[in-house]
Amino acid sequence: MSEPVLTVSGLRAYYRTSAFGVEREVRAVDDISLSIAANEIYGLAGESKQCKTTLIKTIANAIQAAAEGAGGLGGVHFRSQTVRGWQVDIHAVAREELSAIRWNTSPTSCRAR
């Protein structure tokens, strides 16, 4: 098996909600870990409203925490030549770097050094 291009470990997306005076924590994504190697194809299946989209958006850092102390906790590392070498923590890069990874371009502030 080849080196993973995406490694997710302990990913969580928690939200705090309040309805009718009752506050609660929703654990939309809770402790997800996976690795995907080059040329592997994965499918994500589940019933309606089972947080498949939230999982993908949390991995891609496309959503932000809805409440203090909640959000995408855990590690998401992507193997990319575009930004900062090979292993990039998706949740720790600047917006410009994240855009470069998503669109496979080189941001002006992150060109090869």
PDB file of N, CA and C in Angstrom:
ATOM      1  N   MET A   1       0.840  -1.176   0.000  1.00  0.00           N
ATOM      2  CA  MET A   1       0.000   0.000   0.000  1.00  0.00           C
ATOM      3  C   MET A   1       0.887   1.241   0.000  1.00  0.00           C
ATOM      4  N   SER A   2       0.507   2.236  -0.790  1.00  0.00           N
ATOM      5  CA  SER A   2       1.320   3.444  -0.891  1.00  0.00           C
ATOM      6  C   SER A   2       1.057   4.397   0.278  1.00  0.00           C
ATOM      7  N   GLU A   3       1.895   5.406   0.355  1.00  0.00           N
ATOM      8  CA  GLU A   3       1.782   6.442   1.387  1.00  0.00           C
ATOM      9  C   GLU A   3       0.416   7.129   1.282  1.00  0.00           C
ATOM     10  N   PRO A   4      -0.271   7.354   2.409  1.00  0.00           N
ATOM     11  CA  PRO A   4      -1.582   8.010   2.337  1.00  0.00           C
ATOM     12  C   PRO A   4      -1.479   9.457   1.852  1.00  0.00           C
ATOM     13  N   VAL A   5      -2.455   9.887   1.051  1.00  0.00           N
ATOM     14  CA  VAL A   5      -2.526  11.283   0.631  1.00  0.00           C
ATOM     15  C   VAL A   5      -3.420  12.078   1.574  1.00  0.00           C
ATOM     16  N   LEU A   6      -4.266  11.377   2.316  1.00  0.00           N
ATOM     17  CA  LEU A   6      -5.114  12.021   3.313  1.00  0.00           C
ATOM     18  C   LEU A   6      -5.175  11.147   4.551  1.00  0.00           C
ATOM     19  N   THR A   7      -4.883  11.741   5.692  1.00  0.00           N
ATOM     20  CA  THR A   7      -4.973  11.033   6.965  1.00  0.00           C
ATOM     21  C   THR A   7      -5.818  11.876   7.911  1.00  0.00           C
ATOM     22  N   VAL A   8      -6.865  11.270   8.432  1.00  0.00           N
ATOM     23  CA  VAL A   8      -7.757  11.926   9.381  1.00  0.00           C
ATOM     24  C   VAL A   8      -7.681  11.145  10.676  1.00  0.00           C
ATOM     25  N   SER A   9      -7.485  11.848  11.790  1.00  0.00           N
ATOM     26  CA  SER A   9      -7.412  11.139  13.069  1.00  0.00           C
ATOM     27  C   SER A   9      -8.179  11.894  14.151  1.00  0.00           C
ATOM     28  N   GLY A  10      -9.118  11.204  14.767  1.00  0.00           N
ATOM     29  CA  GLY A  10      -9.876  11.754  15.885  1.00  0.00           C
ATOM     30  C   GLY A  10     -10.698  12.987  15.550  1.00  0.00           C
ATOM     31  N   LEU A  11     -11.194  13.081  14.334  1.00  0.00           N
ATOM     32  CA  LEU A  11     -11.922  14.270  13.895  1.00  0.00           C
ATOM     33  C   LEU A  11     -13.271  14.390  14.600  1.00  0.00           C
ATOM     34  N   ARG A  12     -13.564  15.614  15.051  1.00  0.00           N
ATOM     35  CA  ARG A  12     -14.838  15.884  15.713  1.00  0.00           C
ATOM     36  C   ARG A  12     -15.420  17.195  15.203  1.00  0.00           C
ATOM     37  N   ALA A  13     -16.723  17.251  15.110  1.00  0.00           N
ATOM     38  CA  ALA A  13     -17.442  18.499  14.829  1.00  0.00           C
ATOM     39  C   ALA A  13     -18.627  18.530  15.773  1.00  0.00           C
ATOM     40  N   TYR A  14     -18.520  19.360  16.793  1.00  0.00           N
ATOM     41  CA  TYR A  14     -19.567  19.493  17.802  1.00  0.00           C
ATOM     42  C   TYR A  14     -20.190  20.881  17.682  1.00  0.00           C
ATOM     43  N   TYR A  15     -21.474  20.956  17.916  1.00  0.00           N
ATOM     44  CA  TYR A  15     -22.192  22.226  17.885  1.00  0.00           C
ATOM     45  C   TYR A  15     -23.021  22.365  19.148  1.00  0.00           C
ATOM     46  N   ARG A  16     -23.127  23.588  19.625  1.00  0.00           N
ATOM     47  CA  ARG A  16     -24.011  23.857  20.762  1.00  0.00           C
ATOM     48  C   ARG A  16     -25.255  24.535  20.220  1.00  0.00           C
ATOM     49  N   THR A  17     -26.413  24.031  20.599  1.00  0.00           N
ATOM     50  CA  THR A  17     -27.670  24.602  20.153  1.00  0.00           C
ATOM     51  C   THR A  17     -28.536  24.951  21.352  1.00  0.00           C
ATOM     52  N   SER A  18     -29.498  25.795  21.102  1.00  0.00           N
ATOM     53  CA  SER A  18     -30.443  26.172  22.140  1.00  0.00           C
ATOM     54  C   SER A  18     -31.820  26.277  21.515  1.00  0.00           C
ATOM     55  N   ALA A  19     -32.765  25.553  22.068  1.00  0.00           N
ATOM     56  CA  ALA A  19     -34.147  25.605  21.594  1.00  0.00           C
ATOM     57  C   ALA A  19     -35.074  25.514  22.799  1.00  0.00           C
ATOM     58  N   PHE A  20     -36.035  26.402  22.847  1.00  0.00           N
ATOM     59  CA  PHE A  20     -37.020  26.424  23.931  1.00  0.00           C
ATOM     60  C   PHE A  20     -36.347  26.503  25.296  1.00  0.00           C
ATOM     61  N   GLY A  21     -35.229  27.242  25.370  1.00  0.00           N
ATOM     62  CA  GLY A  21     -34.535  27.427  26.633  1.00  0.00           C
ATOM     63  C   GLY A  21     -33.663  26.266  27.068  1.00  0.00           C
ATOM     64  N   VAL A  22     -33.542  25.265  26.219  1.00  0.00           N
ATOM     65  CA  VAL A  22     -32.726  24.098  26.555  1.00  0.00           C
ATOM     66  C   VAL A  22     -31.473  24.121  25.683  1.00  0.00           C
ATOM     67  N   GLU A  23     -30.304  24.124  26.313  1.00  0.00           N
ATOM     68  CA  GLU A  23     -29.056  24.070  25.571  1.00  0.00           C
ATOM     69  C   GLU A  23     -28.555  22.635  25.517  1.00  0.00           C
ATOM     70  N   ARG A  24     -27.984  22.273  24.369  1.00  0.00           N
ATOM     71  CA  ARG A  24     -27.418  20.935  24.242  1.00  0.00           C
ATOM     72  C   ARG A  24     -26.277  20.949  23.243  1.00  0.00           C
ATOM     73  N   GLU A  25     -25.455  19.921  23.317  1.00  0.00           N
ATOM     74  CA  GLU A  25     -24.334  19.752  22.402  1.00  0.00           C
ATOM     75  C   GLU A  25     -24.698  18.663  21.404  1.00  0.00           C
ATOM     76  N   VAL A  26     -24.558  18.984  20.132  1.00  0.00           N
ATOM     77  CA  VAL A  26     -24.806  18.008  19.068  1.00  0.00           C
ATOM     78  C   VAL A  26     -23.455  17.520  18.573  1.00  0.00           C
ATOM     79  N   ARG A  27     -23.255  16.240  18.606  1.00  0.00           N
ATOM     80  CA  ARG A  27     -22.004  15.644  18.119  1.00  0.00           C
ATOM     81  C   ARG A  27     -22.230  15.140  16.693  1.00  0.00           C
ATOM     82  N   ALA A  28     -22.079  16.050  15.755  1.00  0.00           N
ATOM     83  CA  ALA A  28     -22.334  15.731  14.355  1.00  0.00           C
ATOM     84  C   ALA A  28     -21.314  14.737  13.805  1.00  0.00           C
ATOM     85  N   VAL A  29     -20.056  14.932  14.149  1.00  0.00           N
ATOM     86  CA  VAL A  29     -18.963  14.039  13.754  1.00  0.00           C
ATOM     87  C   VAL A  29     -18.180  13.766  15.030  1.00  0.00           C
ATOM     88  N   ASP A  30     -17.978  12.494  15.359  1.00  0.00           N
ATOM     89  CA  ASP A  30     -17.355  12.169  16.637  1.00  0.00           C
ATOM     90  C   ASP A  30     -16.289  11.096  16.477  1.00  0.00           C
ATOM     91  N   ASP A  31     -15.024  11.489  16.612  1.00  0.00           N
ATOM     92  CA  ASP A  31     -13.879  10.582  16.627  1.00  0.00           C
ATOM     93  C   ASP A  31     -13.754   9.738  15.358  1.00  0.00           C
ATOM     94  N   ILE A  32     -13.687  10.415  14.210  1.00  0.00           N
ATOM     95  CA  ILE A  32     -13.523   9.737  12.918  1.00  0.00           C
ATOM     96  C   ILE A  32     -12.040   9.674  12.567  1.00  0.00           C
ATOM     97  N   SER A  33     -11.578   8.495  12.184  1.00  0.00           N
ATOM     98  CA  SER A  33     -10.200   8.306  11.727  1.00  0.00           C
ATOM     99  C   SER A  33     -10.217   7.495  10.436  1.00  0.00           C
ATOM    100  N   LEU A  34      -9.399   7.902   9.465  1.00  0.00           N
ATOM    101  CA  LEU A  34      -9.298   7.163   8.208  1.00  0.00           C
ATOM    102  C   LEU A  34      -8.033   7.579   7.477  1.00  0.00           C
ATOM    103  N   SER A  35      -7.599   6.753   6.546  1.00  0.00           N
ATOM    104  CA  SER A  35      -6.471   7.052   5.664  1.00  0.00           C
ATOM    105  C   SER A  35      -6.865   6.678   4.252  1.00  0.00           C
ATOM    106  N   ILE A  36      -6.501   7.528   3.315  1.00  0.00           N
ATOM    107  CA  ILE A  36      -6.781   7.264   1.910  1.00  0.00           C
ATOM    108  C   ILE A  36      -5.471   7.363   1.146  1.00  0.00           C
ATOM    109  N   ALA A  37      -5.124   6.308   0.458  1.00  0.00           N
ATOM    110  CA  ALA A  37      -3.892   6.277  -0.342  1.00  0.00           C
ATOM    111  C   ALA A  37      -4.172   6.798  -1.748  1.00  0.00           C
ATOM    112  N   ALA A  38      -3.109   7.111  -2.475  1.00  0.00           N
ATOM    113  CA  ALA A  38      -3.241   7.565  -3.855  1.00  0.00           C
ATOM    114  C   ALA A  38      -3.995   6.523  -4.676  1.00  0.00           C
ATOM    115  N   ASN A  39      -4.844   6.979  -5.551  1.00  0.00           N
ATOM    116  CA  ASN A  39      -5.625   6.158  -6.475  1.00  0.00           C
ATOM    117  C   ASN A  39      -6.696   5.304  -5.795  1.00  0.00           C
ATOM    118  N   GLU A  40      -6.961   5.511  -4.519  1.00  0.00           N
ATOM    119  CA  GLU A  40      -8.071   4.835  -3.851  1.00  0.00           C
ATOM    120  C   GLU A  40      -9.327   5.679  -4.010  1.00  0.00           C
ATOM    121  N   ILE A  41     -10.449   5.003  -4.116  1.00  0.00           N
ATOM    122  CA  ILE A  41     -11.736   5.681  -4.221  1.00  0.00           C
ATOM    123  C   ILE A  41     -12.608   5.204  -3.076  1.00  0.00           C
ATOM    124  N   TYR A  42     -13.172   6.160  -2.357  1.00  0.00           N
ATOM    125  CA  TYR A  42     -14.039   5.840  -1.230  1.00  0.00           C
ATOM    126  C   TYR A  42     -15.431   6.373  -1.495  1.00  0.00           C
ATOM    127  N   GLY A  43     -16.419   5.680  -0.968  1.00  0.00           N
ATOM    128  CA  GLY A  43     -17.796   6.155  -0.988  1.00  0.00           C
ATOM    129  C   GLY A  43     -18.236   6.389   0.448  1.00  0.00           C
ATOM    130  N   LEU A  44     -19.113   7.334   0.625  1.00  0.00           N
ATOM    131  CA  LEU A  44     -19.634   7.649   1.947  1.00  0.00           C
ATOM    132  C   LEU A  44     -21.141   7.479   1.884  1.00  0.00           C
ATOM    133  N   ALA A  45     -21.642   6.484   2.583  1.00  0.00           N
ATOM    134  CA  ALA A  45     -23.066   6.167   2.528  1.00  0.00           C
ATOM    135  C   ALA A  45     -23.691   6.290   3.902  1.00  0.00           C
ATOM    136  N   GLY A  46     -24.960   6.597   3.925  1.00  0.00           N
ATOM    137  CA  GLY A  46     -25.690   6.690   5.183  1.00  0.00           C
ATOM    138  C   GLY A  46     -27.068   7.255   4.937  1.00  0.00           C
ATOM    139  N   GLU A  47     -27.894   7.157   5.933  1.00  0.00           N
ATOM    140  CA  GLU A  47     -29.257   7.670   5.817  1.00  0.00           C
ATOM    141  C   GLU A  47     -29.246   9.190   5.764  1.00  0.00           C
ATOM    142  N   SER A  48     -30.351   9.752   5.350  1.00  0.00           N
ATOM    143  CA  SER A  48     -30.528  11.191   5.303  1.00  0.00           C
ATOM    144  C   SER A  48     -30.318  11.799   6.688  1.00  0.00           C
ATOM    145  N   LYS A  49     -29.683  12.954   6.723  1.00  0.00           N
ATOM    146  CA  LYS A  49     -29.425  13.703   7.968  1.00  0.00           C
ATOM    147  C   LYS A  49     -28.468  12.997   8.911  1.00  0.00           C
ATOM    148  N   GLN A  50     -27.543  12.200   8.388  1.00  0.00           N
ATOM    149  CA  GLN A  50     -26.581  11.486   9.233  1.00  0.00           C
ATOM    150  C   GLN A  50     -25.187  12.107   9.181  1.00  0.00           C
ATOM    151  N   CYS A  51     -25.089  13.360   8.765  1.00  0.00           N
ATOM    152  CA  CYS A  51     -23.871  14.183   8.844  1.00  0.00           C
ATOM    153  C   CYS A  51     -22.756  13.808   7.873  1.00  0.00           C
ATOM    154  N   LYS A  52     -23.109  13.231   6.750  1.00  0.00           N
ATOM    155  CA  LYS A  52     -22.097  12.928   5.734  1.00  0.00           C
ATOM    156  C   LYS A  52     -21.466  14.219   5.203  1.00  0.00           C
ATOM    157  N   THR A  53     -22.296  15.206   4.906  1.00  0.00           N
ATOM    158  CA  THR A  53     -21.795  16.475   4.400  1.00  0.00           C
ATOM    159  C   THR A  53     -20.957  17.186   5.455  1.00  0.00           C
ATOM    160  N   THR A  54     -21.382  17.135   6.713  1.00  0.00           N
ATOM    161  CA  THR A  54     -20.614  17.765   7.794  1.00  0.00           C
ATOM    162  C   THR A  54     -19.240  17.125   7.903  1.00  0.00           C
ATOM    163  N   LEU A  55     -19.148  15.810   7.753  1.00  0.00           N
ATOM    164  CA  LEU A  55     -17.855  15.121   7.799  1.00  0.00           C
ATOM    165  C   LEU A  55     -16.939  15.641   6.696  1.00  0.00           C
ATOM    166  N   ILE A  56     -17.420  15.678   5.473  1.00  0.00           N
ATOM    167  CA  ILE A  56     -16.595  16.109   4.337  1.00  0.00           C
ATOM    168  C   ILE A  56     -16.188  17.574   4.499  1.00  0.00           C
ATOM    169  N   LYS A  57     -17.123  18.424   4.897  1.00  0.00           N
ATOM    170  CA  LYS A  57     -16.796  19.840   5.072  1.00  0.00           C
ATOM    171  C   LYS A  57     -15.827  20.070   6.227  1.00  0.00           C
ATOM    172  N   THR A  58     -15.913  19.254   7.259  1.00  0.00           N
ATOM    173  CA  THR A  58     -14.975  19.382   8.376  1.00  0.00           C
ATOM    174  C   THR A  58     -13.580  18.942   7.944  1.00  0.00           C
ATOM    175  N   ILE A  59     -13.488  17.858   7.183  1.00  0.00           N
ATOM    176  CA  ILE A  59     -12.192  17.417   6.655  1.00  0.00           C
ATOM    177  C   ILE A  59     -11.572  18.516   5.795  1.00  0.00           C
ATOM    178  N   ALA A  60     -12.371  19.133   4.930  1.00  0.00           N
ATOM    179  CA  ALA A  60     -11.866  20.148   4.003  1.00  0.00           C
ATOM    180  C   ALA A  60     -11.696  21.517   4.646  1.00  0.00           C
ATOM    181  N   ASN A  61     -12.020  21.631   5.933  1.00  0.00           N
ATOM    182  CA  ASN A  61     -11.961  22.900   6.662  1.00  0.00           C
ATOM    183  C   ASN A  61     -12.835  23.945   5.989  1.00  0.00           C
ATOM    184  N   ALA A  62     -13.988  23.503   5.480  1.00  0.00           N
ATOM    185  CA  ALA A  62     -14.932  24.400   4.805  1.00  0.00           C
ATOM    186  C   ALA A  62     -15.982  24.939   5.758  1.00  0.00           C
ATOM    187  N   ILE A  63     -16.051  24.394   6.967  1.00  0.00           N
ATOM    188  CA  ILE A  63     -16.961  24.934   7.970  1.00  0.00           C
ATOM    189  C   ILE A  63     -16.163  25.269   9.216  1.00  0.00           C
ATOM    190  N   GLN A  64     -16.638  26.243   9.934  1.00  0.00           N
ATOM    191  CA  GLN A  64     -15.982  26.673  11.163  1.00  0.00           C
ATOM    192  C   GLN A  64     -16.833  26.255  12.352  1.00  0.00           C
ATOM    193  N   ALA A  65     -16.227  26.246  13.509  1.00  0.00           N
ATOM    194  CA  ALA A  65     -16.943  25.889  14.732  1.00  0.00           C
ATOM    195  C   ALA A  65     -18.141  26.808  14.926  1.00  0.00           C
ATOM    196  N   ALA A  66     -19.276  26.224  15.263  1.00  0.00           N
ATOM    197  CA  ALA A  66     -20.486  27.010  15.470  1.00  0.00           C
ATOM    198  C   ALA A  66     -20.552  27.585  16.870  1.00  0.00           C
ATOM    199  N   ALA A  67     -19.733  27.097  17.774  1.00  0.00           N
ATOM    200  CA  ALA A  67     -19.749  27.587  19.155  1.00  0.00           C
ATOM    201  C   ALA A  67     -18.360  27.471  19.756  1.00  0.00           C
ATOM    202  N   GLU A  68     -18.088  28.285  20.735  1.00  0.00           N
ATOM    203  CA  GLU A  68     -16.797  28.241  21.413  1.00  0.00           C
ATOM    204  C   GLU A  68     -16.559  26.856  21.999  1.00  0.00           C
ATOM    205  N   GLY A  69     -15.378  26.324  21.774  1.00  0.00           N
ATOM    206  CA  GLY A  69     -15.050  25.009  22.312  1.00  0.00           C
ATOM    207  C   GLY A  69     -15.577  23.864  21.464  1.00  0.00           C
ATOM    208  N   ALA A  70     -16.331  24.178  20.440  1.00  0.00           N
ATOM    209  CA  ALA A  70     -16.863  23.140  19.557  1.00  0.00           C
ATOM    210  C   ALA A  70     -16.061  23.182  18.267  1.00  0.00           C
ATOM    211  N   GLY A  71     -16.422  22.338  17.318  1.00  0.00           N
ATOM    212  CA  GLY A  71     -15.823  22.436  15.999  1.00  0.00           C
ATOM    213  C   GLY A  71     -14.950  21.270  15.630  1.00  0.00           C
ATOM    214  N   GLY A  72     -14.133  21.494  14.601  1.00  0.00           N
ATOM    215  CA  GLY A  72     -13.315  20.437  14.039  1.00  0.00           C
ATOM    216  C   GLY A  72     -12.052  20.212  14.826  1.00  0.00           C
ATOM    217  N   LEU A  73     -12.102  19.366  15.779  1.00  0.00           N
ATOM    218  CA  LEU A  73     -10.925  19.002  16.552  1.00  0.00           C
ATOM    219  C   LEU A  73     -10.419  17.665  16.045  1.00  0.00           C
ATOM    220  N   GLY A  74      -9.136  17.481  16.099  1.00  0.00           N
ATOM    221  CA  GLY A  74      -8.536  16.261  15.586  1.00  0.00           C
ATOM    222  C   GLY A  74      -7.554  16.651  14.500  1.00  0.00           C
ATOM    223  N   GLY A  75      -6.985  15.666  13.843  1.00  0.00           N
ATOM    224  CA  GLY A  75      -5.979  15.952  12.835  1.00  0.00           C
ATOM    225  C   GLY A  75      -6.431  15.595  11.440  1.00  0.00           C
ATOM    226  N   VAL A  76      -6.168  16.497  10.495  1.00  0.00           N
ATOM    227  CA  VAL A  76      -6.423  16.244   9.083  1.00  0.00           C
ATOM    228  C   VAL A  76      -5.156  16.636   8.342  1.00  0.00           C
ATOM    229  N   HIS A  77      -4.448  15.645   7.818  1.00  0.00           N
ATOM    230  CA  HIS A  77      -3.189  15.895   7.112  1.00  0.00           C
ATOM    231  C   HIS A  77      -3.310  15.447   5.664  1.00  0.00           C
ATOM    232  N   PHE A  78      -2.902  16.344   4.778  1.00  0.00           N
ATOM    233  CA  PHE A  78      -2.983  16.107   3.345  1.00  0.00           C
ATOM    234  C   PHE A  78      -1.581  16.135   2.768  1.00  0.00           C
ATOM    235  N   ARG A  79      -1.283  15.193   1.911  1.00  0.00           N
ATOM    236  CA  ARG A  79       0.028  15.137   1.263  1.00  0.00           C
ATOM    237  C   ARG A  79      -0.029  15.989   0.007  1.00  0.00           C
ATOM    238  N   SER A  80       0.671  17.114   0.018  1.00  0.00           N
ATOM    239  CA  SER A  80       0.583  18.078  -1.073  1.00  0.00           C
ATOM    240  C   SER A  80       1.948  18.652  -1.401  1.00  0.00           C
ATOM    241  N   GLN A  81       2.230  18.805  -2.673  1.00  0.00           N
ATOM    242  CA  GLN A  81       3.455  19.486  -3.093  1.00  0.00           C
ATOM    243  C   GLN A  81       3.194  20.977  -3.244  1.00  0.00           C
ATOM    244  N   THR A  82       1.944  21.369  -3.195  1.00  0.00           N
ATOM    245  CA  THR A  82       1.563  22.748  -3.444  1.00  0.00           C
ATOM    246  C   THR A  82       2.004  23.690  -2.341  1.00  0.00           C
ATOM    247  N   VAL A  83       1.844  23.280  -1.080  1.00  0.00           N
ATOM    248  CA  VAL A  83       2.068  24.173   0.047  1.00  0.00           C
ATOM    249  C   VAL A  83       2.954  23.510   1.086  1.00  0.00           C
ATOM    250  N   ARG A  84       3.973  24.205   1.564  1.00  0.00           N
ATOM    251  CA  ARG A  84       4.786  23.788   2.716  1.00  0.00           C
ATOM    252  C   ARG A  84       5.335  22.370   2.657  1.00  0.00           C
ATOM    253  N   GLY A  85       5.674  21.881   1.530  1.00  0.00           N
ATOM    254  CA  GLY A  85       6.219  20.530   1.491  1.00  0.00           C
ATOM    255  C   GLY A  85       5.129  19.492   1.332  1.00  0.00           C
ATOM    256  N   TRP A  86       5.264  18.361   2.013  1.00  0.00           N
ATOM    257  CA  TRP A  86       4.355  17.243   1.761  1.00  0.00           C
ATOM    258  C   TRP A  86       3.191  17.118   2.731  1.00  0.00           C
ATOM    259  N   GLN A  87       3.435  17.049   4.008  1.00  0.00           N
ATOM    260  CA  GLN A  87       2.357  16.846   4.977  1.00  0.00           C
ATOM    261  C   GLN A  87       1.830  18.185   5.474  1.00  0.00           C
ATOM    262  N   VAL A  88       0.581  18.484   5.165  1.00  0.00           N
ATOM    263  CA  VAL A  88      -0.028  19.754   5.520  1.00  0.00           C
ATOM    264  C   VAL A  88      -1.198  19.483   6.449  1.00  0.00           C
ATOM    265  N   ASP A  89      -1.220  20.181   7.590  1.00  0.00           N
ATOM    266  CA  ASP A  89      -2.370  20.110   8.492  1.00  0.00           C
ATOM    267  C   ASP A  89      -3.412  21.076   7.948  1.00  0.00           C
ATOM    268  N   ILE A  90      -4.472  20.548   7.380  1.00  0.00           N
ATOM    269  CA  ILE A  90      -5.506  21.343   6.713  1.00  0.00           C
ATOM    270  C   ILE A  90      -6.102  22.385   7.652  1.00  0.00           C
ATOM    271  N   HIS A  91      -6.207  22.065   8.930  1.00  0.00           N
ATOM    272  CA  HIS A  91      -6.826  22.989   9.881  1.00  0.00           C
ATOM    273  C   HIS A  91      -5.856  24.025  10.433  1.00  0.00           C
ATOM    274  N   ALA A  92      -4.587  23.976  10.017  1.00  0.00           N
ATOM    275  CA  ALA A  92      -3.606  24.926  10.528  1.00  0.00           C
ATOM    276  C   ALA A  92      -3.071  25.881   9.457  1.00  0.00           C
ATOM    277  N   VAL A  93      -3.460  25.708   8.210  1.00  0.00           N
ATOM    278  CA  VAL A  93      -2.945  26.570   7.139  1.00  0.00           C
ATOM    279  C   VAL A  93      -3.793  27.828   6.997  1.00  0.00           C
ATOM    280  N   ALA A  94      -3.183  28.869   6.444  1.00  0.00           N
ATOM    281  CA  ALA A  94      -3.889  30.119   6.164  1.00  0.00           C
ATOM    282  C   ALA A  94      -4.884  29.900   5.024  1.00  0.00           C
ATOM    283  N   ARG A  95      -5.869  30.765   4.925  1.00  0.00           N
ATOM    284  CA  ARG A  95      -6.907  30.652   3.882  1.00  0.00           C
ATOM    285  C   ARG A  95      -6.310  30.599   2.480  1.00  0.00           C
ATOM    286  N   GLU A  96      -5.287  31.409   2.218  1.00  0.00           N
ATOM    287  CA  GLU A  96      -4.669  31.414   0.892  1.00  0.00           C
ATOM    288  C   GLU A  96      -4.018  30.056   0.589  1.00  0.00           C
ATOM    289  N   GLU A  97      -3.369  29.478   1.587  1.00  0.00           N
ATOM    290  CA  GLU A  97      -2.752  28.163   1.414  1.00  0.00           C
ATOM    291  C   GLU A  97      -3.817  27.090   1.216  1.00  0.00           C
ATOM    292  N   LEU A  98      -4.908  27.183   1.971  1.00  0.00           N
ATOM    293  CA  LEU A  98      -5.993  26.214   1.836  1.00  0.00           C
ATOM    294  C   LEU A  98      -6.597  26.275   0.438  1.00  0.00           C
ATOM    295  N   SER A  99      -6.779  27.467  -0.073  1.00  0.00           N
ATOM    296  CA  SER A  99      -7.290  27.638  -1.433  1.00  0.00           C
ATOM    297  C   SER A  99      -6.336  27.024  -2.455  1.00  0.00           C
ATOM    298  N   ALA A 100      -5.030  27.200  -2.239  1.00  0.00           N
ATOM    299  CA  ALA A 100      -4.035  26.630  -3.149  1.00  0.00           C
ATOM    300  C   ALA A 100      -4.100  25.110  -3.153  1.00  0.00           C
ATOM    301  N   ILE A 101      -4.326  24.517  -1.993  1.00  0.00           N
ATOM    302  CA  ILE A 101      -4.447  23.062  -1.911  1.00  0.00           C
ATOM    303  C   ILE A 101      -5.701  22.604  -2.645  1.00  0.00           C
ATOM    304  N   ARG A 102      -6.815  23.268  -2.393  1.00  0.00           N
ATOM    305  CA  ARG A 102      -8.087  22.877  -3.023  1.00  0.00           C
ATOM    306  C   ARG A 102      -8.033  22.979  -4.535  1.00  0.00           C
ATOM    307  N   TRP A 103      -7.383  24.026  -5.052  1.00  0.00           N
ATOM    308  CA  TRP A 103      -7.369  24.262  -6.491  1.00  0.00           C
ATOM    309  C   TRP A 103      -6.050  23.860  -7.140  1.00  0.00           C
ATOM    310  N   ASN A 104      -5.146  23.239  -6.368  1.00  0.00           N
ATOM    311  CA  ASN A 104      -3.870  22.749  -6.880  1.00  0.00           C
ATOM    312  C   ASN A 104      -3.068  23.849  -7.581  1.00  0.00           C
ATOM    313  N   THR A 105      -2.948  24.990  -6.879  1.00  0.00           N
ATOM    314  CA  THR A 105      -2.164  26.110  -7.398  1.00  0.00           C
ATOM    315  C   THR A 105      -1.121  26.487  -6.364  1.00  0.00           C
ATOM    316  N   SER A 106      -0.249  27.417  -6.706  1.00  0.00           N
ATOM    317  CA  SER A 106       0.763  27.893  -5.767  1.00  0.00           C
ATOM    318  C   SER A 106       0.411  29.314  -5.330  1.00  0.00           C
ATOM    319  N   PRO A 107       0.114  29.503  -4.047  1.00  0.00           N
ATOM    320  CA  PRO A 107      -0.155  30.866  -3.580  1.00  0.00           C
ATOM    321  C   PRO A 107       1.121  31.694  -3.598  1.00  0.00           C
ATOM    322  N   THR A 108       0.991  32.986  -3.744  1.00  0.00           N
ATOM    323  CA  THR A 108       2.179  33.849  -3.845  1.00  0.00           C
ATOM    324  C   THR A 108       3.011  33.818  -2.583  1.00  0.00           C
ATOM    325  N   SER A 109       2.382  33.644  -1.424  1.00  0.00           N
ATOM    326  CA  SER A 109       3.148  33.638  -0.173  1.00  0.00           C
ATOM    327  C   SER A 109       3.763  32.290   0.147  1.00  0.00           C
ATOM    328  N   CYS A 110       3.491  31.276  -0.659  1.00  0.00           N
ATOM    329  CA  CYS A 110       3.949  29.927  -0.306  1.00  0.00           C
ATOM    330  C   CYS A 110       4.715  29.249  -1.432  1.00  0.00           C
ATOM    331  N   ARG A 111       5.228  30.000  -2.354  1.00  0.00           N
ATOM    332  CA  ARG A 111       5.973  29.381  -3.452  1.00  0.00           C
ATOM    333  C   ARG A 111       7.155  28.588  -2.894  1.00  0.00           C
ATOM    334  N   ALA A 112       7.628  27.634  -3.670  1.00  0.00           N
ATOM    335  CA  ALA A 112       8.735  26.768  -3.230  1.00  0.00           C
ATOM    336  C   ALA A 112       9.895  27.607  -2.716  1.00  0.00           C
ATOM    337  N   ARG A 113      10.408  27.192  -1.573  1.00  0.00           N
ATOM    338  CA  ARG A 113      11.506  27.932  -0.935  1.00  0.00           C
ATOM    339  C   ARG A 113      12.787  27.158  -1.014  1.00  0.00           C
TER     340      ARG A 113
END
